[in-house]
Short mmCIF file of C-alpha atoms and ligand atoms in Angstrom, two decimals:
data_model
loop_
_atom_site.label_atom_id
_atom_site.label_comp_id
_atom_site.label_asym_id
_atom_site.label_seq_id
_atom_site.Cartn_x
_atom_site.Cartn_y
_atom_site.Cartn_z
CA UNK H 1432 -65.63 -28.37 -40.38
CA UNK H 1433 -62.49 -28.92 -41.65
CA UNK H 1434 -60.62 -28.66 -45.39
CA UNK H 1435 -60.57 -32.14 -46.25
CA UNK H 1436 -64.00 -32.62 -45.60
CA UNK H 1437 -64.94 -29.47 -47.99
CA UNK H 1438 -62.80 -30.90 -50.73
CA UNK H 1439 -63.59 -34.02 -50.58
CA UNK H 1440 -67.27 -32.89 -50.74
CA UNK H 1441 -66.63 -31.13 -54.06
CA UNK H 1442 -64.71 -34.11 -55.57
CA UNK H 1443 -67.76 -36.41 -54.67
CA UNK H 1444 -70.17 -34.10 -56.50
CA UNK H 1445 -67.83 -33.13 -59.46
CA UNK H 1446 -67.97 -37.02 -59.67
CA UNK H 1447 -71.65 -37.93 -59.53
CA UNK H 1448 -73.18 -34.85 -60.00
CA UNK H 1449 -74.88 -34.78 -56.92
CA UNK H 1450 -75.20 -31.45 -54.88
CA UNK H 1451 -72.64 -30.31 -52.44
CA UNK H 1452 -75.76 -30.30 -50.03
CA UNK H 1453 -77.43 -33.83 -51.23
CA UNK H 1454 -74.26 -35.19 -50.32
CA UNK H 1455 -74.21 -33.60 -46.76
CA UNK H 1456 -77.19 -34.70 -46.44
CA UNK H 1457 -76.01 -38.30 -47.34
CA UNK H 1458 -73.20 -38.11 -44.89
CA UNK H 1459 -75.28 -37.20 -41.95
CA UNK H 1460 -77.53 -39.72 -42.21
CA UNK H 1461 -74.97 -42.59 -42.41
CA UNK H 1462 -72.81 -41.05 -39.51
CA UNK H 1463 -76.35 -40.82 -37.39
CA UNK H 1464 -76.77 -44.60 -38.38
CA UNK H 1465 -73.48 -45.42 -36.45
CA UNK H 1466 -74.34 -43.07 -33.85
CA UNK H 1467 -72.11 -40.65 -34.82
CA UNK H 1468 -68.89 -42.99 -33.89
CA UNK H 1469 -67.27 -42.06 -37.44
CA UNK H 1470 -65.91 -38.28 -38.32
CA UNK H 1471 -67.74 -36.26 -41.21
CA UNK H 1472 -64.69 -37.64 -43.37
CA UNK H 1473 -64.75 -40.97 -42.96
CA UNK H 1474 -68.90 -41.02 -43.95
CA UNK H 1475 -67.43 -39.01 -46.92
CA UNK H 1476 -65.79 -41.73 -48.05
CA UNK H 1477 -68.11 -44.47 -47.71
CA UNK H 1478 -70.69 -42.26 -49.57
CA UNK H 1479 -68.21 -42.12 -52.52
CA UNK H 1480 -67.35 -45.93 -52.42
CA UNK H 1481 -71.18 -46.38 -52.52
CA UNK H 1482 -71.74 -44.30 -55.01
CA UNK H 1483 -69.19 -45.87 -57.17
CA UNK H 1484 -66.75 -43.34 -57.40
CA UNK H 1485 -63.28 -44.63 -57.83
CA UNK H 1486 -60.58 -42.59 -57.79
CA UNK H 1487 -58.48 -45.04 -59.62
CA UNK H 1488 -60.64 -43.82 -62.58
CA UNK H 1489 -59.17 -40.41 -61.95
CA UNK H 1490 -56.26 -38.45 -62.49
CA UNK H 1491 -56.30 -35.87 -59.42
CA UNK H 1492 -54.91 -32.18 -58.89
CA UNK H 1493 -52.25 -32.58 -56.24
CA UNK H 1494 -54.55 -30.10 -54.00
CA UNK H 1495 -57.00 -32.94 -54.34
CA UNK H 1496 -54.89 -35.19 -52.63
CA UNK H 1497 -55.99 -36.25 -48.69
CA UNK H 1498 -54.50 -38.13 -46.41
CA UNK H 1499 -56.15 -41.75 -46.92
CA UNK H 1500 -56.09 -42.11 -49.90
CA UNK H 1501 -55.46 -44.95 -52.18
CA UNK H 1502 -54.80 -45.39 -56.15
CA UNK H 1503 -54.15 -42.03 -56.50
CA UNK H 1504 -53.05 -41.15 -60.47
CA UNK H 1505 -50.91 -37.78 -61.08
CA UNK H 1506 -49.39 -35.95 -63.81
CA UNK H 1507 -46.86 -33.41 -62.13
CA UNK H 1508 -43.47 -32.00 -63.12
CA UNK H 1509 -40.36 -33.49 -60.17
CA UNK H 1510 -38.44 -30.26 -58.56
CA UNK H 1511 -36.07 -32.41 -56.80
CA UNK H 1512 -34.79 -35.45 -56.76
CA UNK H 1513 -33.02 -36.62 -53.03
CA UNK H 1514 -29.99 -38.55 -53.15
CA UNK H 1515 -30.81 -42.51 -53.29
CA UNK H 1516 -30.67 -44.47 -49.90
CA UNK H 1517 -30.07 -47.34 -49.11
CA UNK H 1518 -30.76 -49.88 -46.26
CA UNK H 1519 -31.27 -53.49 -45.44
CA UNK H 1520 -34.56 -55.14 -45.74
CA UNK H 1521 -35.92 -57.03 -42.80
CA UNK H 1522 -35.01 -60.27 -44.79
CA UNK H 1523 -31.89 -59.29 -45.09
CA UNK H 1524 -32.05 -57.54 -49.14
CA UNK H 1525 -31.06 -54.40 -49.90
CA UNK H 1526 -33.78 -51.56 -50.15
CA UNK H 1527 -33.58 -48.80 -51.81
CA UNK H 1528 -35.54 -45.47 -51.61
CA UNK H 1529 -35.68 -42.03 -53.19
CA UNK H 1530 -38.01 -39.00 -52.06
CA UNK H 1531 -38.93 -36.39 -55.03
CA UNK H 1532 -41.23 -33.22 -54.75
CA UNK H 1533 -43.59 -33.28 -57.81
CA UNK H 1534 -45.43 -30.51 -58.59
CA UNK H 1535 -48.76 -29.47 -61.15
CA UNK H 1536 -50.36 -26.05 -61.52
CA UNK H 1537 -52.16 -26.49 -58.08
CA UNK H 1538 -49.90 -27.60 -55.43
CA UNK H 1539 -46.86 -29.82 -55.12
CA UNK H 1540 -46.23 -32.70 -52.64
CA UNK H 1541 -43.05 -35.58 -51.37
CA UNK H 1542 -43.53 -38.31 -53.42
CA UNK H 1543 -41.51 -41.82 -51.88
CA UNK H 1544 -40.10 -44.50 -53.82
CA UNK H 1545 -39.85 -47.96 -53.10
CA UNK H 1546 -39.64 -49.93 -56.40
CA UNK H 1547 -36.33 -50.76 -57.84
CA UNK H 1548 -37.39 -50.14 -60.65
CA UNK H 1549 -38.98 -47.10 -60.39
CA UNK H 1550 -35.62 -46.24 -58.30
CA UNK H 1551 -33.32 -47.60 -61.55
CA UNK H 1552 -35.20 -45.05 -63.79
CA UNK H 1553 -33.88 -42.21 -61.58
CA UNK H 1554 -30.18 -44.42 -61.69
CA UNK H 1555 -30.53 -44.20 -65.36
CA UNK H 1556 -31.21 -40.92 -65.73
CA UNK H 1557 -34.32 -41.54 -67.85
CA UNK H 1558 -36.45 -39.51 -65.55
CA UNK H 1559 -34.50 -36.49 -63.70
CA UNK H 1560 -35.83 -33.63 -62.31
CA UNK H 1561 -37.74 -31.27 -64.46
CA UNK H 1562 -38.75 -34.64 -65.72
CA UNK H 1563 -42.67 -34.78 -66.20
CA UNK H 1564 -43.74 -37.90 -65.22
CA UNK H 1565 -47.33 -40.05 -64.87
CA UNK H 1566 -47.94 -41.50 -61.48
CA UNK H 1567 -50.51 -44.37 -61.02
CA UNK H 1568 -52.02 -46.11 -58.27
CA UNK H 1569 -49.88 -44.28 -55.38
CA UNK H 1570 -50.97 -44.02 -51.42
CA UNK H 1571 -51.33 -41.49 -49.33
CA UNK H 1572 -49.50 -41.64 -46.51
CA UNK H 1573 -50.25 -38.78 -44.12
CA UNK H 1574 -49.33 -35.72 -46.57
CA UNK H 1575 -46.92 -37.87 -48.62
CA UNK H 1576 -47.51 -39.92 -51.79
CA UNK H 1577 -45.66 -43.43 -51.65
CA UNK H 1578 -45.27 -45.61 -54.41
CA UNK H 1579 -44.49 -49.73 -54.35
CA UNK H 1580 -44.58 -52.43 -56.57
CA UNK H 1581 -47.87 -51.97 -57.95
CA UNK H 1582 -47.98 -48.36 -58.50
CA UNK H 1583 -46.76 -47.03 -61.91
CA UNK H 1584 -44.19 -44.39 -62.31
CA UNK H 1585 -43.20 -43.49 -65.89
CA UNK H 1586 -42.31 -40.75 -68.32
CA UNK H 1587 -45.20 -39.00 -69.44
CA UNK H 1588 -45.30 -36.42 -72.98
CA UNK H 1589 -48.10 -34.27 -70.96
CA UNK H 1590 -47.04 -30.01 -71.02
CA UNK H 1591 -47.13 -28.32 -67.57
CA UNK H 1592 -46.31 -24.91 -67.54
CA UNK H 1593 -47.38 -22.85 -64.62
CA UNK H 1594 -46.69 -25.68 -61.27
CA UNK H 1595 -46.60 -24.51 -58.16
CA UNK H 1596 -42.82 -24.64 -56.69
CA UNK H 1597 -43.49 -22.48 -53.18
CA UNK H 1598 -43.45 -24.88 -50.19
CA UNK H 1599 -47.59 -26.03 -49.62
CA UNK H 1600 -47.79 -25.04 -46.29
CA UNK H 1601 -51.80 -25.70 -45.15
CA UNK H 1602 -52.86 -23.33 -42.47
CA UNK H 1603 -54.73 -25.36 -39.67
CA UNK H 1604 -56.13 -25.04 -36.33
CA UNK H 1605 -54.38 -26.66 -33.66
CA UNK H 1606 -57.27 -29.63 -32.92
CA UNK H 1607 -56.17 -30.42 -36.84
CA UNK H 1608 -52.42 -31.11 -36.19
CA UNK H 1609 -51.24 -34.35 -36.66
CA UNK H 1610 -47.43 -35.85 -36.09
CA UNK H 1611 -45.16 -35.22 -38.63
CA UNK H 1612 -47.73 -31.99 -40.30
CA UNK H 1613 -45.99 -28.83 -41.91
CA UNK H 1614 -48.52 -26.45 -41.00
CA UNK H 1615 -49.01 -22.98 -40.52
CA UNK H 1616 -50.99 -22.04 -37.41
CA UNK H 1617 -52.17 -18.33 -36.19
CA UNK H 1618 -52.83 -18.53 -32.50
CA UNK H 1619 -51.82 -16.27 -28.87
CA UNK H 1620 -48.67 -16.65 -27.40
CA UNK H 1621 -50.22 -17.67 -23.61
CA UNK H 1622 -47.29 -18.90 -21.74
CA UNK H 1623 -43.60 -18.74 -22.13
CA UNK H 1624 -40.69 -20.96 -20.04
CA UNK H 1625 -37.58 -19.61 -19.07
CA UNK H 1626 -35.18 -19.96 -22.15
CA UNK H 1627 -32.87 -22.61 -21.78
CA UNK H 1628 -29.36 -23.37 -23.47
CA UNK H 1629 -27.50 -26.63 -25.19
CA UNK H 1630 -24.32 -26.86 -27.09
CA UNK H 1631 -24.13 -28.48 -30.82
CA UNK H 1632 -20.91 -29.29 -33.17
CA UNK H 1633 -20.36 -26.51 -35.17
CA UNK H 1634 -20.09 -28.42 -38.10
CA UNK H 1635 -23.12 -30.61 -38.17
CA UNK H 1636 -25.30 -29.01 -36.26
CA UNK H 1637 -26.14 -31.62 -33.72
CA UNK H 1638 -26.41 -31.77 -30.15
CA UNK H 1639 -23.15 -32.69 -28.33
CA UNK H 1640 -22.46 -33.65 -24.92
CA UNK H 1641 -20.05 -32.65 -22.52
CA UNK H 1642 -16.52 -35.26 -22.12
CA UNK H 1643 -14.36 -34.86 -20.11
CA UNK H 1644 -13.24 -31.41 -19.58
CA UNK H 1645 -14.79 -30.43 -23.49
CA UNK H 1646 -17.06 -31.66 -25.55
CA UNK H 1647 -17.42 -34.38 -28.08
CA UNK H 1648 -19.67 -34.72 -31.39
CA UNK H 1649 -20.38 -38.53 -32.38
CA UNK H 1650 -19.02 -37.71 -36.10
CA UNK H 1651 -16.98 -35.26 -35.63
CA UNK H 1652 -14.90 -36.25 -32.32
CA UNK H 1653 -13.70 -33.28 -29.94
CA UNK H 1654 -15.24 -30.21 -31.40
CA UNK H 1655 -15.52 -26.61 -30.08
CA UNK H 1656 -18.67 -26.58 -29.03
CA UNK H 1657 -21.53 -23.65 -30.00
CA UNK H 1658 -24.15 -22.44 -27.76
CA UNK H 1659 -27.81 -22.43 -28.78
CA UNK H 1660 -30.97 -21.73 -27.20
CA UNK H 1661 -34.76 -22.75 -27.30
CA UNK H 1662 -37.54 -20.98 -25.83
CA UNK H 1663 -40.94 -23.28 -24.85
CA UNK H 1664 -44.11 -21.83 -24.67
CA UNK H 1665 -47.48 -22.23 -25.10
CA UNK H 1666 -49.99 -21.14 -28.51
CA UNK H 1667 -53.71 -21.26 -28.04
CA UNK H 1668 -56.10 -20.33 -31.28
CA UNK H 1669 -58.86 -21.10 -29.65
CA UNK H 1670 -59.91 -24.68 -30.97
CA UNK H 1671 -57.52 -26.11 -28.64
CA UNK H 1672 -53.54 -25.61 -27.05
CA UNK H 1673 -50.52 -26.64 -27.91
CA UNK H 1674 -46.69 -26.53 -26.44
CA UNK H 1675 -44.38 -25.15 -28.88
CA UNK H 1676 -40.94 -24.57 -29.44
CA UNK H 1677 -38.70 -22.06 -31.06
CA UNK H 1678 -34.63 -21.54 -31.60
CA UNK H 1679 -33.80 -17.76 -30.62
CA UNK H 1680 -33.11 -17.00 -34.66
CA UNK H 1681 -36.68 -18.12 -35.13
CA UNK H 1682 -38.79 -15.69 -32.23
CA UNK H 1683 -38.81 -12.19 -33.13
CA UNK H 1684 -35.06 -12.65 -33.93
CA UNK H 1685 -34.26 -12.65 -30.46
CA UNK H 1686 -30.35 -13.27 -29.33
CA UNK H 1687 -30.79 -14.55 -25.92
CA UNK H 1688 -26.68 -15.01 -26.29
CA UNK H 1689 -26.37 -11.37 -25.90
CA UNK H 1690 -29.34 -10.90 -23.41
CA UNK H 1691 -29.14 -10.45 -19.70
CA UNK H 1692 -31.15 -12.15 -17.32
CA UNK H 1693 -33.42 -9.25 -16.68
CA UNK H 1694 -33.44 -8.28 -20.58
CA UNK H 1695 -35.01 -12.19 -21.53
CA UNK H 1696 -37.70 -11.38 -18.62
CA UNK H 1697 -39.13 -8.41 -19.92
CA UNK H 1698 -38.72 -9.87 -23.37
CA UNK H 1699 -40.87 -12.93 -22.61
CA UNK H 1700 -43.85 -10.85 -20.86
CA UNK H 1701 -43.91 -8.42 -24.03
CA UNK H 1702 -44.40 -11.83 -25.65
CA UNK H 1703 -47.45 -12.64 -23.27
CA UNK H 1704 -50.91 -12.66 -25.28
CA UNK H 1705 -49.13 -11.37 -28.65
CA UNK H 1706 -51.17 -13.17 -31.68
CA UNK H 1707 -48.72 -14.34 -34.45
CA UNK H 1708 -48.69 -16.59 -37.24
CA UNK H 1709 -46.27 -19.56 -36.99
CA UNK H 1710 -44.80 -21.96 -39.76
CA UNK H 1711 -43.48 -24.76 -38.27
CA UNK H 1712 -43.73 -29.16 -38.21
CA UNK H 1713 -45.77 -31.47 -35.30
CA UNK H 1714 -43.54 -33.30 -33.79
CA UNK H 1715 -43.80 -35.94 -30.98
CA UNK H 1716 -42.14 -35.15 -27.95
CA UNK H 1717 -40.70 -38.58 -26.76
CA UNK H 1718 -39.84 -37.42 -23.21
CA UNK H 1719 -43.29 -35.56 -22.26
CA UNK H 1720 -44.89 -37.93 -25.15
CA UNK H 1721 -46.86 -35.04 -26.44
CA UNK H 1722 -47.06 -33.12 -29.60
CA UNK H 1723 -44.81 -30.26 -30.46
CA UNK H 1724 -44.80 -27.57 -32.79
CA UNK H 1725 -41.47 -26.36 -33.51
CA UNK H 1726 -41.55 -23.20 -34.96
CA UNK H 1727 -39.48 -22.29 -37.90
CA UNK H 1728 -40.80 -18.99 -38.81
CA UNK H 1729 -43.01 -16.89 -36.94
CA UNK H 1730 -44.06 -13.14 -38.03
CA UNK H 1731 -46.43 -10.84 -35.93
CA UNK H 1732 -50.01 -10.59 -37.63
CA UNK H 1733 -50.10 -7.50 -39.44
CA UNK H 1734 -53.49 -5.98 -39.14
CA UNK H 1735 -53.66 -5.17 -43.11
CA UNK H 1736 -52.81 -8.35 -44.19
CA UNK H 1737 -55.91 -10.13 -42.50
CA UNK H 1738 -58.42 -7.63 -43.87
CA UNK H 1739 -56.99 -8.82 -46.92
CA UNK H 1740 -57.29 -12.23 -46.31
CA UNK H 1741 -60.81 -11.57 -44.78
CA UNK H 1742 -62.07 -9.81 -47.71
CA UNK H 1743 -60.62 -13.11 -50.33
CA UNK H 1744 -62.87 -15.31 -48.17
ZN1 LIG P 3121 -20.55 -32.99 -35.70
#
C-alpha cells in the first residue's frame, strides 16, 4: 500500500470524521464493484467526492499535497524565485512563466506560473522571495503545483516561522517511480555494464561531438573537450527492477579517469549485490524508451542508521 493512499486516507477522515478503517472499508467495496479495474487511490477519491469533501474548502499542508489534485489552497513562504521565461504561445503571443519553491512548516514543493499577472507581481517586486504568499485553486501536476488564470496568487499577512527548506525527497519503491520523480530509493546493486566514456564543453557542461580533427560545443564553438564517464547498472528492492545510471563523482566516488582496465573490473564485482540508498530523478530513456534512474547521490546503508529508522516506525 502505498503513501498517497495512507494520506489521503487520513485527510478523508480528518474531513468527515469517519474512521481510517470505515473508509477502507468504503474503498473496497467500490473498487470490488468495478471489479477491481481502479487502484486503492483512485476509489479514495471518489469516496471523498461522494462524501462531499472538497478540497477547495481547504487550505492543505504542502505534505498533503498528491499528485491529482485539483483546487488546491496554500499558505507557504517562496525560497526561490527562477528567472522569468519567456516563449511564444501556439497562437503566436508571448508566454511567460516563472517556477518558485514555496515552503510551510511541513514540506516545500515547485510551484509554476502561468498568469501574467501573477508573473507581473514577481516583475513588480510586490511578492519576492521570502515573500509569504496565499495560493488558491492550484493543480497538481505530477509533484508540482501549477497555477493559470483561475487560480489566485497573492500576498498573504499569515506568520510562518519554522518551513521546511531541505530538498523533499520521498523515499519509494521502484514499482512507485514515475517519469520526471525525485525520489530516493534503497535497493541491491544486481548488475553493472562496463563503464563507458563521452566528452562535454568544459564550460557548459554539455555533451559535444567530435569535428573534424577536435571537437565542437553548439554554444561555445571549438572547445577543449573534457572526458566524463557513466556507469549503467541495474537496482532491484524487491518490488520490482530498474536500470540506473550514475556519473563516476556520483558511485562510491569512483575516478574511472585514473582507473585501469583491470582496476574498474574488480571495482564493479565489489559493487555486485551491495545494498545502498540512492537519491536520484526518473527519467525516460528515449533510445531504449524505458525509465531511468540517474543517480545523483548514492551512500552505502549503514547498519545503525536503519535500526534507527526501524525503531521511528
Ligand atoms: Zn559549451
Amino acid at each position: 500500500m502505498n503513501g498517497n493512499y495512507e494520506k489521503l486516507l487520513s485527510i478523508i477522515s480528518k474531513s468527515s470524521g469517519l474512521s481510517k478503517g470505515e473508509i477502507e472499508l468504503k474503498v473496497n467495496t467500490k473498487r470490488e464493484k468495478i471489479s477491481g479495474m481502479i487502484s486503492h487511490e483512485g476509489a479514495a477519491q471518489i469516496i471523498a467526492a461522494e462524501l462531499g469533501i472538497a478540497f477547495e474548502n481547504e487550505k492543505l499542508k504542502i505534505s498533503d499535497l498528491l499528485p491529482g489534485m485539483r483546487k488546491v489552497n496554500i499558505v507557504g513562504k517562496i525560497l526561490s524565485v527562477s528567472p522569468i521565461r519567456t516563449f511564444t504561445t501556439k497562437n503566436g503571443q508571448e508566454g511567460k512563466v516563472v517556477n518558485l519553491v514555496v515552503a510551510d512548516e511541513t514540506g516545500n514543493i515547485k510551484v509554476v506560473l502561468w498568469d501574467l499577472h501573477h508573473i507581473e507581481l514577481i516583475e513588480k517586486n510586490q511578492i519576492a522571495n521570502q515573500s509569504i504568499v496565499e495560493i488558491s485553486n492550484g493543480t497538481m501536476r505530477e509533484e508540482e503545483l501549477h497555477l493559470g488564470s483561475f487560480s489566485e496568487f497573492k500576498p498573504s499577512n499569515d506568520l510562518i516561522n519554522d518551513v521546511k527548506t531541505e530538498r523533499v525527497v520521498k523515499e519509494k519503491k521502484i514499482s512507485e517511480l514515475k517519469t520526471g520523480d525525485n525520489a530516493a530509493i534503497r535497493g541491491f546493486i544486481v548488475q553493472t555494464f562496463e563503464p563507458r566514456s563521452f566528452n562535454v564543453c568544459p564550460q557548459c557542461k554539455k555533451k559535444v561531438n567530435p569535428d573534424g580533427e577536435g571537437f565542437v560545443c553548439l554554444e561555445h564553438g571549438k572547445i577543449l573537450e573534457e572526458k566524463r564517464f557513466l556507469m549503467n547498472f541495474v537496482l532491484d528492492d524487491g518490488s520490482e527492477t530498474t536500470r540506473a545510471v550514475a556519473f563516476h563523482e556520483t558511485l562510491l566516488g569512483l575516478g574511472f579517469k585514473e582507473m585501469g582496465q583491470e582496476a574498474i573490473g574488480k571495482h564493479r564485482e565489489n559493487l555486485l549485490g551491495k545494498e545502498m540508498s540512492f537519491s536520484g530523478v526518473v527519467r525516460l530513456n528515449k533510445f531504449f524508451n524505458n525509465q531511468e534512474f540517474i543517480v545523483s547521490n548514492a551512500k552505502e546503508v549503514n547498519p545503525d542508521e536503519l535500526i534507527i529508522s526501524l525503531e521511528k516506525n
